[in-house]
PDB file of C-alpha atoms in Angstrom:
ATOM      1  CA  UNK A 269     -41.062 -44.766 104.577  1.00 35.00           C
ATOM      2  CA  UNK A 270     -43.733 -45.951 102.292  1.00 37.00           C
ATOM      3  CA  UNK A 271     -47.615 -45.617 103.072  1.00 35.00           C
ATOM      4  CA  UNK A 272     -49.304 -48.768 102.535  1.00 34.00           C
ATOM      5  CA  UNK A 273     -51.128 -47.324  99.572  1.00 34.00           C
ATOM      6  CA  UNK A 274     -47.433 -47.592  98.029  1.00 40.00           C
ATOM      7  CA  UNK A 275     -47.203 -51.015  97.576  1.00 40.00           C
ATOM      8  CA  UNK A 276     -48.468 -53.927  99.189  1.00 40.00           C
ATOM      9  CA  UNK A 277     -46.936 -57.271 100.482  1.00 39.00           C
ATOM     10  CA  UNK A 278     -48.145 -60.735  98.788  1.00 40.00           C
ATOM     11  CA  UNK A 279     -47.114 -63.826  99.428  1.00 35.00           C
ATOM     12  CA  UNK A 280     -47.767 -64.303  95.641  1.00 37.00           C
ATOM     13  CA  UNK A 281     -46.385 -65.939  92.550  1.00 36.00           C
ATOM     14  CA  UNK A 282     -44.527 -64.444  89.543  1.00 35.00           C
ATOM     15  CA  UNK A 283     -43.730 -66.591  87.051  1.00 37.00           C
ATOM     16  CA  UNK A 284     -40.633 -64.911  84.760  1.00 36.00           C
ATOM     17  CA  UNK A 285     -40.165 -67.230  81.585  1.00 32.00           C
ATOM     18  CA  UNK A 286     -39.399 -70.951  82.884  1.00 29.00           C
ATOM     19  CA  UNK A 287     -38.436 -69.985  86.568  1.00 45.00           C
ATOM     20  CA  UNK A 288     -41.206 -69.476  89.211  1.00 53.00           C
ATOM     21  CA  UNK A 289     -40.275 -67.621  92.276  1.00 63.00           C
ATOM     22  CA  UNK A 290     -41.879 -66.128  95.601  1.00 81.00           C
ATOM     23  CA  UNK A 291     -42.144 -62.756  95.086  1.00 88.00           C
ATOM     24  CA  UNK A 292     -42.737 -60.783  98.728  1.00 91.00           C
ATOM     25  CA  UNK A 293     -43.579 -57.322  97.736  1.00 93.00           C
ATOM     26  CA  UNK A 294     -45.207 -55.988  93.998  1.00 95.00           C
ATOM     27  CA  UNK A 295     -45.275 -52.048  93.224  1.00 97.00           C
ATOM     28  CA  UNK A 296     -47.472 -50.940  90.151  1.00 95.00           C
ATOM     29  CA  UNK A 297     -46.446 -48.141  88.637  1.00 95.00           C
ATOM     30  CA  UNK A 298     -49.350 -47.419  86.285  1.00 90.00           C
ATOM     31  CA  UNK A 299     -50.353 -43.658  85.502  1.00 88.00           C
ATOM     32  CA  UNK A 300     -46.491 -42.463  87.101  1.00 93.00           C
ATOM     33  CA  UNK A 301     -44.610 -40.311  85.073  1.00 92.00           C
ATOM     34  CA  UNK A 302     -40.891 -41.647  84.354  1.00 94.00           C
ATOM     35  CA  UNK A 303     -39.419 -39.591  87.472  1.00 96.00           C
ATOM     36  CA  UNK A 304     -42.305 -40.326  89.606  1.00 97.00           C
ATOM     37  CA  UNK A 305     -41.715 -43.638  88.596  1.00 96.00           C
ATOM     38  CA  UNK A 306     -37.944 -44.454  89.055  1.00 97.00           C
ATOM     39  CA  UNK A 307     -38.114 -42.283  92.649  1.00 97.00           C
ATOM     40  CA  UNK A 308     -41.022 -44.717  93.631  1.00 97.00           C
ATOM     41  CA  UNK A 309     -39.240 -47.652  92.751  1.00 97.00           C
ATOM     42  CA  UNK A 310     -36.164 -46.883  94.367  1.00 96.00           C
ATOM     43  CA  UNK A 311     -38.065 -45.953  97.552  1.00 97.00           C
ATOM     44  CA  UNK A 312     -40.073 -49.212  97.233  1.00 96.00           C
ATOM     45  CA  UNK A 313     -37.065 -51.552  96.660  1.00 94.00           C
ATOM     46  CA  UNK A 314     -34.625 -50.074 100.159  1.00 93.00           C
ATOM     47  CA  UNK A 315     -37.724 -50.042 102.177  1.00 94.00           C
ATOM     48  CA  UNK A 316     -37.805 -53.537 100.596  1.00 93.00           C
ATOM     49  CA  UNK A 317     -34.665 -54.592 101.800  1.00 89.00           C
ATOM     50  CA  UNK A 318     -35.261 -53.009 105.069  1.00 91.00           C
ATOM     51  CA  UNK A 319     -38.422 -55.287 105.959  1.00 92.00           C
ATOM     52  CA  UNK A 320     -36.836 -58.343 104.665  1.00 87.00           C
ATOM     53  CA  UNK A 321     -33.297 -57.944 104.149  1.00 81.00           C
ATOM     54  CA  UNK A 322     -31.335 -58.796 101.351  1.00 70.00           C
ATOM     55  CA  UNK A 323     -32.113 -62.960 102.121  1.00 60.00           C
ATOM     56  CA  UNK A 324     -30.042 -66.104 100.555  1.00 52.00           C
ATOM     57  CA  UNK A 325     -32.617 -68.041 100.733  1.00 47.00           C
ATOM     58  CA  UNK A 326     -36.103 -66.291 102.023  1.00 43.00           C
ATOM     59  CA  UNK A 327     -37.894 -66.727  98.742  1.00 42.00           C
ATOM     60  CA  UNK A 328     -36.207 -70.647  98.330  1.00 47.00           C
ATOM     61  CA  UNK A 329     -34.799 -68.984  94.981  1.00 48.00           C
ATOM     62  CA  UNK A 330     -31.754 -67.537  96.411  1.00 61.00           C
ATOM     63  CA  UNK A 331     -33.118 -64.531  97.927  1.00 80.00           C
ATOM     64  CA  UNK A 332     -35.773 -61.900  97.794  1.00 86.00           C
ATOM     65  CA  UNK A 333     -37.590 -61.254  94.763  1.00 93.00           C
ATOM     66  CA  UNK A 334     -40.086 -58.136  93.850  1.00 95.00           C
ATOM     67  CA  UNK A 335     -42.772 -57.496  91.338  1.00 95.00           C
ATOM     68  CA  UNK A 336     -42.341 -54.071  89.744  1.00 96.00           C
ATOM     69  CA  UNK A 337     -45.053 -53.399  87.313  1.00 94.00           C
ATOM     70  CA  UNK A 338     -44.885 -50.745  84.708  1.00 93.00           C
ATOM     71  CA  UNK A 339     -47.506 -52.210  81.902  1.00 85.00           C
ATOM     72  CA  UNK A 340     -46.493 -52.530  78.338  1.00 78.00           C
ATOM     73  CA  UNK A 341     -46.655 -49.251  77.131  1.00 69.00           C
ATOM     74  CA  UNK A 342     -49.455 -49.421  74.731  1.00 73.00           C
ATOM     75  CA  UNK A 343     -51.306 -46.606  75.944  1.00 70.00           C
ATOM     76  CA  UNK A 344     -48.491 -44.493  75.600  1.00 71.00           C
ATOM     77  CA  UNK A 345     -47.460 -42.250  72.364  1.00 74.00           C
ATOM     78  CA  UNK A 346     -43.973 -42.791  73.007  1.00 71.00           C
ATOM     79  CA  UNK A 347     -43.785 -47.022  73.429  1.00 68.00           C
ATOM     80  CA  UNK A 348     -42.988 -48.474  77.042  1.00 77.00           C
ATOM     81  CA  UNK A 349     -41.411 -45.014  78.733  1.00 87.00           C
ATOM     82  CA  UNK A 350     -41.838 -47.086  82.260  1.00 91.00           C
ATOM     83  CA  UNK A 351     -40.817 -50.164  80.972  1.00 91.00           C
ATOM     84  CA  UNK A 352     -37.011 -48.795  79.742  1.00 91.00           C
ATOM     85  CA  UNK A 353     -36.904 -46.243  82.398  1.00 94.00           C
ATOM     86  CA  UNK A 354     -37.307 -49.071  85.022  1.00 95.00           C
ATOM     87  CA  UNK A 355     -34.500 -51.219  83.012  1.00 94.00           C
ATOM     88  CA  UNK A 356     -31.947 -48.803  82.724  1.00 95.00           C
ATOM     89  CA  UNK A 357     -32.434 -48.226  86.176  1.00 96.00           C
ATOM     90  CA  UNK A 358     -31.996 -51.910  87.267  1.00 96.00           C
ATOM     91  CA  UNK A 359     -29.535 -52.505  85.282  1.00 96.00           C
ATOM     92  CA  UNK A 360     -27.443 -49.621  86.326  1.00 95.00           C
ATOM     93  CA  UNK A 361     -27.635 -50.832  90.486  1.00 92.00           C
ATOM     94  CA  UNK A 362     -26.760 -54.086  88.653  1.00 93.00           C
ATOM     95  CA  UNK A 363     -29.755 -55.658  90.112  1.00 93.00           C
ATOM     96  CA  UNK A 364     -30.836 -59.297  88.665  1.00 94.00           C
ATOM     97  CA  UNK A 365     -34.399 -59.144  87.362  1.00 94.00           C
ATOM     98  CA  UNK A 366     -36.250 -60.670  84.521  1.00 93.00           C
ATOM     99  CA  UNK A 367     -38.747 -58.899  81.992  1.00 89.00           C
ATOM    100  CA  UNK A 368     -41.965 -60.584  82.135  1.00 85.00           C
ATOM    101  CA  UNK A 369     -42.826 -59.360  78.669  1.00 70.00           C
ATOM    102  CA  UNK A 370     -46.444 -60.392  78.252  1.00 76.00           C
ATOM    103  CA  UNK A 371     -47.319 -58.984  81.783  1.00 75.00           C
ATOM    104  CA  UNK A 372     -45.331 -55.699  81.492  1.00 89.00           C
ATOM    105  CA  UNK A 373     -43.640 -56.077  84.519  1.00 93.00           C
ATOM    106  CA  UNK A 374     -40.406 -57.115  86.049  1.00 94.00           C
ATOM    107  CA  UNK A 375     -39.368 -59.770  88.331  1.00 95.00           C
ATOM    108  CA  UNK A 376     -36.252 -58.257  90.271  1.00 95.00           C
ATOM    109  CA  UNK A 377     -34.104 -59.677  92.991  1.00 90.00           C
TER     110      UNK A 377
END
């Protein structure tokens, strides 16, 4: 289970290129390193999905949606580590999210 210092529920919108959606939970990954990182984010999205459930239509997009932040890298010697750990993770649960380049974050459903 995740401590509340984990992540913390917002009834808050993300905005992911030209579609808006409720997002109920955002996790900011800032400072992790890429294991910490993709173990966090797993942790974050089943204990997601336990509190809300998977949803058709909680978020009045089709389900739930998450913000997963992992900043754009610029900091970092080697580019966005977070950022393409994060997507190859995603996109290997085959999990629908968009990139929200100018905010370095992901919107993920």
């Amino acid at each position: 289970m995740l401590s509340s210092s984990s992540f913390r529920t917002k009834n808050r919108t993300a905005t992911a290129t030209a579609t808006s959606a409720k997002a109920v939970a955002t996790l900011d990954l800032h400072g992790k390193t890429k294991e910490k990182a993709v173990s966090t984010m797993t942790r974050f999205l089943n204990e997601t999905v336990r509190r809300y459930g998977s949803g058709s239509s909680t978020s009045g997009s089709g389900g739930i949606w998450v913000v997963i932040v992992t900043g754009c890298g610029k900091h970092s010697q080697n580019g966005p580590v977070l950022r393409n750990a994060i997507q190859s993770t995603l996109e290997r649960r085959h999990m629908q999210f968009k990139l929200q380049h100018s905010k370095g974050s992901f919107l993920v459903r």
